[in-house]
XYZ file of C-alpha atoms in Angstrom:
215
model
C 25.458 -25.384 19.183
C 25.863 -28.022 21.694
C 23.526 -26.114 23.840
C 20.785 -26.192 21.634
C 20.888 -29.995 20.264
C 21.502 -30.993 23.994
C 18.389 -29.207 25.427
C 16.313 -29.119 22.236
C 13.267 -30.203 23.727
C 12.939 -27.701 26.229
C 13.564 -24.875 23.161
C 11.120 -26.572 21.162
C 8.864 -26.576 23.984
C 9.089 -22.689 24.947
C 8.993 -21.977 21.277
C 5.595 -23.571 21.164
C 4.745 -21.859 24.214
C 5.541 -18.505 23.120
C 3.952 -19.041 19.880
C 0.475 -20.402 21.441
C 0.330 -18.076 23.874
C 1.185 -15.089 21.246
C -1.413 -16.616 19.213
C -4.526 -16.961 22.203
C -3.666 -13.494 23.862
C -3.426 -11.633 20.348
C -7.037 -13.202 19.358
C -7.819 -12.146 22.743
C -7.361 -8.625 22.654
C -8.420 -8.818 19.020
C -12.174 -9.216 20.222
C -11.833 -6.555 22.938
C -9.617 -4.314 20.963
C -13.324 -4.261 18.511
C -15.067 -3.827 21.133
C -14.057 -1.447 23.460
C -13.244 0.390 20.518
C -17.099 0.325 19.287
C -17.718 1.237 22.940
C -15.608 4.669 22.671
C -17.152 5.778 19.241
C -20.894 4.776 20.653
C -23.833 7.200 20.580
C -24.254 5.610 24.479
C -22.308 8.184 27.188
C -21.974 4.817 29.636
C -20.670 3.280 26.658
C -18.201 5.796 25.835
C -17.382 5.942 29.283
C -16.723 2.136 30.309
C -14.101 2.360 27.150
C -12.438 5.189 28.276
C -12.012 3.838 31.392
C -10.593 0.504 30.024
C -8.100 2.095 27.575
C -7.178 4.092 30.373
C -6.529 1.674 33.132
C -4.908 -0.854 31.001
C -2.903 1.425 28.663
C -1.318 2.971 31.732
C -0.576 0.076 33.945
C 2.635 -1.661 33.813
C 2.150 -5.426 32.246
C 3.697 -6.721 35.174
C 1.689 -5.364 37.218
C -1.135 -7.197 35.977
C 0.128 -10.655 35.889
C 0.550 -9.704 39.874
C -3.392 -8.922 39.771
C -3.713 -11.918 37.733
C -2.411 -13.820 39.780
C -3.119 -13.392 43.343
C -5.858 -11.313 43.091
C -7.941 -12.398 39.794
C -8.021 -15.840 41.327
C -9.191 -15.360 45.004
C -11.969 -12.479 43.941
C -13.216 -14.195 40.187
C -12.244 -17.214 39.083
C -10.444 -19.860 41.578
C -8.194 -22.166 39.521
C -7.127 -20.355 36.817
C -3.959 -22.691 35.559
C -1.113 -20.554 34.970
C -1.182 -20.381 31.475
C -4.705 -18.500 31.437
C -3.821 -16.408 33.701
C -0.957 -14.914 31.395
C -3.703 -14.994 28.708
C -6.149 -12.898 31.053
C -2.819 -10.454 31.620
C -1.471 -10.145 27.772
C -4.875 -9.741 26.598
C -6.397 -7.230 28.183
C -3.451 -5.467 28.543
C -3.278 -5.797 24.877
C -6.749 -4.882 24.093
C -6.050 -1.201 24.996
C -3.390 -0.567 22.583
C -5.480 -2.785 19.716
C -8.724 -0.440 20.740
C -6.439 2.673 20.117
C -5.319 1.331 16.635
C -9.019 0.718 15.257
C -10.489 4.143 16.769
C -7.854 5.890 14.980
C -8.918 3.737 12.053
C -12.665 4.879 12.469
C -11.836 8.129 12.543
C -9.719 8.601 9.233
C -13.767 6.712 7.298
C -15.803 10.034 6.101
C -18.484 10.896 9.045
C -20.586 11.319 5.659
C -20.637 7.351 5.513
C -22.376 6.542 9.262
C -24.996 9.299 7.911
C -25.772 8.074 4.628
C -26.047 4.445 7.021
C -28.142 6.232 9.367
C -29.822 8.062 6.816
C -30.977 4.164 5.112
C -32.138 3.246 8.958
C -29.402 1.482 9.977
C -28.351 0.612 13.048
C -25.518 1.889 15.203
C -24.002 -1.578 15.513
C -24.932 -2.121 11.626
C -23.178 0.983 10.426
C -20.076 -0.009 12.648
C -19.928 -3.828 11.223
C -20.907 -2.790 7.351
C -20.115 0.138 6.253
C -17.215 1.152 8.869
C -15.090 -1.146 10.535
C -14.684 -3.110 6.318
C -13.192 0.480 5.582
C -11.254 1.410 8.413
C -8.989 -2.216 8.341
C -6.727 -0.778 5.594
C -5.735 1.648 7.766
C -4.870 0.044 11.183
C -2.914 -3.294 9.689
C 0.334 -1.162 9.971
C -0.196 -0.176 13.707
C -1.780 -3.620 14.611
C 1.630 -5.224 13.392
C 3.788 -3.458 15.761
C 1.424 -4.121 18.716
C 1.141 -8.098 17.763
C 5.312 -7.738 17.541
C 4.835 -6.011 21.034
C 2.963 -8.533 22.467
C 5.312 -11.802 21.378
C 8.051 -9.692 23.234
C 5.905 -9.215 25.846
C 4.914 -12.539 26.457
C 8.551 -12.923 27.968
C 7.282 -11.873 31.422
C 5.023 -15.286 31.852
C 7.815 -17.083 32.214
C 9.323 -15.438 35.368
C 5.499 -17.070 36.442
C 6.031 -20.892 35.863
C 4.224 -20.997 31.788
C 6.396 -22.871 29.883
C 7.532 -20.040 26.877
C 11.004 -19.369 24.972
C 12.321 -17.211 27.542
C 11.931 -18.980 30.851
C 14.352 -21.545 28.700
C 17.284 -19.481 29.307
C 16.491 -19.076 33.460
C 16.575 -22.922 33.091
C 19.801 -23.601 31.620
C 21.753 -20.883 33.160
C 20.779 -22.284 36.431
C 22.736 -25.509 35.126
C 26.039 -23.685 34.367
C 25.284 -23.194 30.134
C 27.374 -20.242 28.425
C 24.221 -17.909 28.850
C 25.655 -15.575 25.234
C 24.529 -19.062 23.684
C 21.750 -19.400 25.372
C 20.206 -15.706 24.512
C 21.218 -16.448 20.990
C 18.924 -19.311 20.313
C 16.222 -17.363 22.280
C 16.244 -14.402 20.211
C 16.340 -16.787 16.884
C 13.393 -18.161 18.250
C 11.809 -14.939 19.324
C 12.995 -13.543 15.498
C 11.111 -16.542 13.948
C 7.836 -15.403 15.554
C 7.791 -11.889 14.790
C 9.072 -11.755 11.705
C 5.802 -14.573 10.801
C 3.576 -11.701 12.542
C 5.050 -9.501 10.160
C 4.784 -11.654 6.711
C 1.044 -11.886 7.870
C 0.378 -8.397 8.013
C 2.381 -7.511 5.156
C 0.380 -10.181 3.108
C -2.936 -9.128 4.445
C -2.167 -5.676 3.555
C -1.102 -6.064 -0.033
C -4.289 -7.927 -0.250
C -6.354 -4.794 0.912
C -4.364 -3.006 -1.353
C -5.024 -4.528 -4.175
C -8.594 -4.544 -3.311
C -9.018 -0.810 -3.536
């Protein structure tokens, strides 16, 4: 206990840290989960393609891996500057994105193709189809999956602290440097880590009895 109420700021701080940065990166590869997974259902062969190629790349690669790209190669090539802490974003996001895009295309595909043709049929758009008629009936489906890759990702967000951002994990490098009993130190962590992911789950859970009772 004494390890915790002595060094309580530094646990409150990586708790924040891993929370934020759960929170950015998940919203993150929210939007590009959407829309790289519009991409691979498009009528457009490029389309279809550039998706493809970004499930593949990203799904495949090892996360760290691409906090190396992110940071020495992301910065010198795109963006100079990047503080550390957008970098991870950059890293947990996309890498993110991939699994998210697999979650709503297998969503897509369990709506009736007889509902994009009855869309089509009324002159809708692709896009319009996707955002109306869809995407509103595919969400049941993919809250399940989407919780165990948002649960996936706060674990995951581990790795940014072995690159200076300030999250729950790099708090037990810290004090075991100092000499701390680290089987106290790893407790608190995974408290803190349990906190998190079990509030990703009580989301999810609550947003799909909601759906459910909508039906």
């Amino acid at each position: 206990m004494n390890v915790l109420l002595d060094h309580l700021t530094e646990f409150r701080e990586g708790f924040i840290g891993t929370a934020l940065l759960t929170l950015a990166s998940g919203l993150l590869a929210m939007v590009l989960g959407v829309i790289i997974a519009g991409f691979r259902v498009s009528p457009v062969p490029p389309l279809r393609l550039f998706g493809t190629v970004w499930v593949t790349i990203f799904r495949n690669t090892p996360l760290t891996l691409l906090f190396l790209v992110a940071w020495f190669v992301v910065p010198v090539i795109f963006m100079p500057g990047l503080s550390p802490w957008t970098k991870a974003l950059l890293a947990l996001g996309f890498y993110t994105s991939a699994f998210v895009c697999e979650a709503i295309r297998s969503g897509i595909n369990t709506v009736p193709l007889g509902q994009a043709e009855a869309a089509r049929s009324l002159g809708m758009t692709f896009t319009q189809t996707l955002r109306l008629i869809v995407l509103p009936q595919a969400t049941r489906t993919v809250i399940p999956p989407l919780s165990s890759i948002f649960i996936a990702l706060t674990k995951n967000s581990a790795i940014a602290g072995a690159f200076s951002v300030t999250e729950l994990f790099g708090v037990q490098k810290l004090l075991s440097d100092q000499g701390f009993a680290i089987a106290w130190i790893f407790l608190w962590v995974a408290l803190g880590y349990l906190v998190i992911t079990f509030s990703i789950s009580g989301v999810f859970r609550l947003v799909e009895q909601r759906l459910g009772v909508a039906r």
